[in-house]
CSV table of C-alpha atoms in Angstrom, one decimal:
chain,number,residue,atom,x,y,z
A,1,UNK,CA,260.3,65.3,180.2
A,2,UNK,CA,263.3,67.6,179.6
A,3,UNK,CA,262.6,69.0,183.3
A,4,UNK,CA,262.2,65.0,184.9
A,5,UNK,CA,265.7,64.6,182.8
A,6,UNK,CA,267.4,67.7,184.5
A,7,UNK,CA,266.2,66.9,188.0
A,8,UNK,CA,267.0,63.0,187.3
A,9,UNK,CA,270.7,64.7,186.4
A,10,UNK,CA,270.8,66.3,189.6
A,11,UNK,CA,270.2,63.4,191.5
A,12,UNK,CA,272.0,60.8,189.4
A,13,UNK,CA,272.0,57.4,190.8
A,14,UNK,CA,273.7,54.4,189.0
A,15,UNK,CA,270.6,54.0,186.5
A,16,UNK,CA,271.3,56.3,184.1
A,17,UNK,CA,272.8,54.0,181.5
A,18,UNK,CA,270.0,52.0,181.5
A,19,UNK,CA,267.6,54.9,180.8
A,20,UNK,CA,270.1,56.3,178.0
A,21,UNK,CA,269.7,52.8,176.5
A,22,UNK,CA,265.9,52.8,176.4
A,23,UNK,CA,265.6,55.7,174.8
A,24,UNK,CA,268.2,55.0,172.5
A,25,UNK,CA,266.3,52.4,171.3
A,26,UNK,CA,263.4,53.9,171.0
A,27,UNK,CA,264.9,56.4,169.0
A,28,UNK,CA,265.9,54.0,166.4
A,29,UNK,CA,262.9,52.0,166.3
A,30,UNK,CA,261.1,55.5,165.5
A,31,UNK,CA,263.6,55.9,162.5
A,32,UNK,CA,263.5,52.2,161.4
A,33,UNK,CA,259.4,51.8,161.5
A,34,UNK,CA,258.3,55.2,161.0
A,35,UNK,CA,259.8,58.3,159.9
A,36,UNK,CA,261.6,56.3,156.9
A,37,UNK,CA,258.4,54.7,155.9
A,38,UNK,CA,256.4,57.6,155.8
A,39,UNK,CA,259.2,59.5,154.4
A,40,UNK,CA,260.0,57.3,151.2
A,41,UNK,CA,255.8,57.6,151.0
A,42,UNK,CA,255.8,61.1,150.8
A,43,UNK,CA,258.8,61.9,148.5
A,44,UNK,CA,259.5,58.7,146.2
A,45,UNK,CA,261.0,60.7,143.5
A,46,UNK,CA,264.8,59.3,142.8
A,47,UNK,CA,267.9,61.3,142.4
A,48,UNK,CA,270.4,59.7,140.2
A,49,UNK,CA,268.9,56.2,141.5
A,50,UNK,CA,268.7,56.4,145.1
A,51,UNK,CA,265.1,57.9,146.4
A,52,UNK,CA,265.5,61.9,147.6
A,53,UNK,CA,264.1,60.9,151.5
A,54,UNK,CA,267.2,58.7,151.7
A,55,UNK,CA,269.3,61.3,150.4
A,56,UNK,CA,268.1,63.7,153.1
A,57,UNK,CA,268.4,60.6,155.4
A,58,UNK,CA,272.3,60.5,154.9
A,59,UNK,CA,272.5,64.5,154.7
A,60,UNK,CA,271.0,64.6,158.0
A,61,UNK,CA,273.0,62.0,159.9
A,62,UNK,CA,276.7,63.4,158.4
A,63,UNK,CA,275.8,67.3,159.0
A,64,UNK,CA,274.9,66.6,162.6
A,65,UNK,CA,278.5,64.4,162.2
A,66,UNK,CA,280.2,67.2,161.0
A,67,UNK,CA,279.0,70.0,163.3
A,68,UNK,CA,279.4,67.4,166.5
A,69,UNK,CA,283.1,66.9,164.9
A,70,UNK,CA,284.0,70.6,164.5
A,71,UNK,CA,283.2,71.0,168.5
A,72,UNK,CA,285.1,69.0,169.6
A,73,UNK,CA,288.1,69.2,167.6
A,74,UNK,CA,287.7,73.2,169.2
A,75,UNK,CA,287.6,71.7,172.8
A,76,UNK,CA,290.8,69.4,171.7
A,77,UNK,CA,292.5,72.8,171.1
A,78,UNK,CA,290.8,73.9,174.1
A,79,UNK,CA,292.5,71.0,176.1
A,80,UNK,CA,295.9,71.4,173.8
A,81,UNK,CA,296.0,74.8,175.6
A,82,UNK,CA,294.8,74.2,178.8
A,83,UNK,CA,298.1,71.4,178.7
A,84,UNK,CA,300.7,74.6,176.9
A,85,UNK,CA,299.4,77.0,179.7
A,86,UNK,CA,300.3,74.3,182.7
A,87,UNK,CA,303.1,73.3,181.5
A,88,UNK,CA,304.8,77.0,181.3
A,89,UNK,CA,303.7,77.9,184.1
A,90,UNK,CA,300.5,79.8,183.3
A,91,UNK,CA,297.9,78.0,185.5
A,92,UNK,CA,294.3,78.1,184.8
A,93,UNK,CA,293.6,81.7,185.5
A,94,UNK,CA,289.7,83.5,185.1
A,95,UNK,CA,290.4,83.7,181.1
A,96,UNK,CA,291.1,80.2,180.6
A,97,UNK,CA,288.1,79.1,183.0
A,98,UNK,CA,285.4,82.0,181.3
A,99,UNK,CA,286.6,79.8,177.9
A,100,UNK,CA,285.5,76.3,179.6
A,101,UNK,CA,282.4,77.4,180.5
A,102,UNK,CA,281.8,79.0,177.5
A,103,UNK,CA,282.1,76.1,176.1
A,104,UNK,CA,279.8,74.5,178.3
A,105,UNK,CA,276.8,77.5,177.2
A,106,UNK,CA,277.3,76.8,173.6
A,107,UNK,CA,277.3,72.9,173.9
A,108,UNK,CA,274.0,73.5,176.1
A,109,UNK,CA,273.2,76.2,174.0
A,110,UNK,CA,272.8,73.8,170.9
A,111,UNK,CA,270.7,71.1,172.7
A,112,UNK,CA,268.2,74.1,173.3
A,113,UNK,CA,268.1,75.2,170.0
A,114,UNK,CA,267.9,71.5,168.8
A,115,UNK,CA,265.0,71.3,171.1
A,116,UNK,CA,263.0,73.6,168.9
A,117,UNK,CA,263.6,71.6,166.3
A,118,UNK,CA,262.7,68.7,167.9
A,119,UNK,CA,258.9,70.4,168.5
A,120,UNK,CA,259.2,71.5,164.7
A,121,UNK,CA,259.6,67.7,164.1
A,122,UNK,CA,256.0,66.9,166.1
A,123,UNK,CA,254.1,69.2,164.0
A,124,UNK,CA,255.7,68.8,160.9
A,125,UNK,CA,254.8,65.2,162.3
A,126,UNK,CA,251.1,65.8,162.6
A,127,UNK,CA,250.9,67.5,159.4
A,128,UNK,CA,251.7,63.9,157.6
A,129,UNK,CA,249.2,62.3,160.1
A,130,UNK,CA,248.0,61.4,163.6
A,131,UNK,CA,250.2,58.3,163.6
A,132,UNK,CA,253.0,59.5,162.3
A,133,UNK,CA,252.7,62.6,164.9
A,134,UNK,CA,251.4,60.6,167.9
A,135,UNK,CA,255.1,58.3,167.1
A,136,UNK,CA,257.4,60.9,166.5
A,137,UNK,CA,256.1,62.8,169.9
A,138,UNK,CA,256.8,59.8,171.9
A,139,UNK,CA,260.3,59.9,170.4
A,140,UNK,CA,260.9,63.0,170.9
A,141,UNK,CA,259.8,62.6,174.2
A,142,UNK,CA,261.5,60.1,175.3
A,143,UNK,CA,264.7,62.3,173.6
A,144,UNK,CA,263.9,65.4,175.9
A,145,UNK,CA,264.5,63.1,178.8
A,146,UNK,CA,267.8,62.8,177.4
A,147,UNK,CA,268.1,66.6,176.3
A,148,UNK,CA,267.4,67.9,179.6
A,149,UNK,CA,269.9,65.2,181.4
A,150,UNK,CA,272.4,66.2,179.0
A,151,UNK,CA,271.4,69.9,179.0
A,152,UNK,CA,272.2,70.6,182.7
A,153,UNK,CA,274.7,68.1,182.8
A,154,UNK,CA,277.2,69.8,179.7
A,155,UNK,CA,276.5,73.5,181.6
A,156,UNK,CA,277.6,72.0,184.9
A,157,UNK,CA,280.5,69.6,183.6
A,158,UNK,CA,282.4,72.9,182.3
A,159,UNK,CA,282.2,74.9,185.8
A,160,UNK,CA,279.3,76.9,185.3
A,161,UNK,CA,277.0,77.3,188.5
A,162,UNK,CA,273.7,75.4,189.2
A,163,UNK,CA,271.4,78.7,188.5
A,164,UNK,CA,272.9,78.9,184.9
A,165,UNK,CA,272.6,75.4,184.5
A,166,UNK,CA,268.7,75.8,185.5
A,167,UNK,CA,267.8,78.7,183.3
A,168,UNK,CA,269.2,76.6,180.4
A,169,UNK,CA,267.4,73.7,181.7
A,170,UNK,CA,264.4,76.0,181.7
A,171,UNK,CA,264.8,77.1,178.2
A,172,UNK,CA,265.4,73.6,177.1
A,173,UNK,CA,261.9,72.9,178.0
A,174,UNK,CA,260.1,75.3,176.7
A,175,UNK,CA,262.0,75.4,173.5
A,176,UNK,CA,260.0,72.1,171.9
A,177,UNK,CA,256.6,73.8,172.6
A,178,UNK,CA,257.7,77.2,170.8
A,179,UNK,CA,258.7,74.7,167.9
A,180,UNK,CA,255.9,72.6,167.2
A,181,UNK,CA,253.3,76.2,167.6
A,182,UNK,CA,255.7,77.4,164.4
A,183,UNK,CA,254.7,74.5,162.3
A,184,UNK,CA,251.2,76.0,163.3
A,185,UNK,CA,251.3,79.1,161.1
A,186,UNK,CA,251.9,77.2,157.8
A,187,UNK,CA,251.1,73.8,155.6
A,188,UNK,CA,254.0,72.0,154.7
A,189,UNK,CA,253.8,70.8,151.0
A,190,UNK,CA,253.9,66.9,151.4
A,191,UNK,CA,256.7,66.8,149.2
A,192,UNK,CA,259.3,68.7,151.4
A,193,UNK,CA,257.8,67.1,154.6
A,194,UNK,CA,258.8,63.9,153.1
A,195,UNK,CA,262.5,65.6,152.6
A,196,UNK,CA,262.7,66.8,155.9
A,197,UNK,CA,261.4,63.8,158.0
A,198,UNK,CA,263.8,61.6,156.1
A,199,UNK,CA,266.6,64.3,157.4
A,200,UNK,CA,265.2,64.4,160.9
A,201,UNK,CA,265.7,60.5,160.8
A,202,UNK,CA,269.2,61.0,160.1
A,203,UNK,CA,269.4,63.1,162.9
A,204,UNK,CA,268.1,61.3,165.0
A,205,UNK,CA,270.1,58.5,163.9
A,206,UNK,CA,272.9,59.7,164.8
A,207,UNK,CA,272.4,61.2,168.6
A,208,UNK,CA,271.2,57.6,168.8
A,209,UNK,CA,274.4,55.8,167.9
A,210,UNK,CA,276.8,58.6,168.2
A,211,UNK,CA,275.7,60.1,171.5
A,212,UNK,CA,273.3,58.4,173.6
A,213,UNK,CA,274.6,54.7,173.2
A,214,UNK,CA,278.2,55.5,174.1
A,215,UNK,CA,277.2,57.5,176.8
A,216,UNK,CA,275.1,54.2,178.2
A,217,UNK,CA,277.7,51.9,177.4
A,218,UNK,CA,280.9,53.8,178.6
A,219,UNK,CA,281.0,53.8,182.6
A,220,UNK,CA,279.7,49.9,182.6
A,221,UNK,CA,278.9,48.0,179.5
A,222,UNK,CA,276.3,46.0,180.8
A,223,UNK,CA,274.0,43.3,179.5
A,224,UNK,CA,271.1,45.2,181.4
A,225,UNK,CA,271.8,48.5,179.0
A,226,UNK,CA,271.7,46.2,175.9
A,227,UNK,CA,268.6,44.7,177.3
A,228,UNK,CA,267.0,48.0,177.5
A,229,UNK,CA,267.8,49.1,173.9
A,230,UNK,CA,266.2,46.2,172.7
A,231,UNK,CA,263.1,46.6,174.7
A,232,UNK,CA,263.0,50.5,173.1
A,233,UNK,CA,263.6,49.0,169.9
A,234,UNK,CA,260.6,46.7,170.6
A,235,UNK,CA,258.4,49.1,172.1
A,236,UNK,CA,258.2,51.4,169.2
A,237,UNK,CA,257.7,48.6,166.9
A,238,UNK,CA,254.4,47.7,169.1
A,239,UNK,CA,253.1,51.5,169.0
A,240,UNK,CA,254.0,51.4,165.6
A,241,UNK,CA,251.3,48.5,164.9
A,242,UNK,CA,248.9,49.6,167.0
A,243,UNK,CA,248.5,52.9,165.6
């Protein structure tokens, strides 16, 4: 899926935003009807009134916040100087072009390493069930598609060339395999993997609402896009009952 979402970058017709919006949807119908759920099951215990899952929940929807934040306050100053250098004259010489597409690595960088925990998230997954795992795969999934879109479309957005944008690509895919074959080697105690799937939900929360819906929305805000959330949304709640 990662690879389909590269190669669907490289050829990008006008559909995107409705594929962005299916999969954001199905993204947070995973959240809503299933990694919640089973995440509350598996650590009820409160903290100060409010169960720990939903604590993780919230932890893991504002530290992807602040990370995403601290990037791109960097590329602000990155733009901020850019602006100083034209404006006196500098140009944008090799130093300030090596910086962009440095920044371009690192953002695609992150995806890959997120993609390894995405796999981590499958087999943790598995370890809580079948259904649970068989759910949280599709999302993830369904995620890559948007991973690998993103993944070769960041490298190439900040001037790097197509064979660095592949390799990444390349290492994009393969990351979520090398995740889920770690969650091989140990049991998670069900305790924690109620912890950490409510933080994954968060997570995933927020690439949902933060990234992925903005993205559809912002050449065209369409009724078709909505549509197609809506259907993800609706999708996930029939797998859902079916498993």
């Amino acid at each position: 899926m990662t690879l389909i979402g590269g190669f669907v970058a490289q050829r990008t017709g006008d559909r995107r935003h409705l594929v962005l919006g299916f999969a954001a949807g199905l993204m947070l119908g995973v959240v809503a009807f299933d990694l919640l759920p089973e995440a509350m099951e598996q650590a009820p215990e409160k903290l100060h009134g409010v169960p720990e899952a939903l604590l993780m929940f919230a932890a893991g929807f504002l530290l992807i916040h602040v990370v995403e934040r601290a990037v791109a306050i960097h590329r602000g100053h990155e733009g901020e100087y850019a602006a100083h250098s034209h404006t006196h004259g500098h140009g944008h010489g090799p130093g300030h072009r090596h910086r962009e597409q440095g920044v371009g690595l690192a953002a695609a960088s992150a995806l890959v390493l997120h993609s390894v925990m995405d796999g981590f998230a499958i087999g943790a997954a598995f370890q809580a069930g079948a259904t649970v795992g068989t759910v949280v795969a599709i999302a993830v999934v369904a995620h890559d598609f948007a991973d690998g879109f993103n993944t070769y479309t960041l490298t190439r957005l900040y001037g790097n060339n197509r064979r660095r944008a592949v390799a990444l690509l390349l290492a994009d895919a393969v990351a979520p395999v090398t995740g889920a074959a770690i969650t091989l080697l140990f049991a998670i105690p069900d305790h924690l993997l109620g912890l950490y799937l409510g933080f994954f939900g968060g997570f995933l929360m927020y690439l949902a609402t933060s990234d992925i819906l903005p993205e559809a929305h912002s050449p065209h805000p369409s009724r078709s896009t909505l549509v197609c959330t809506l259907v993800g949304v609706g999708f996930m709640w029939l797998v859902v009952g079916l498993a």
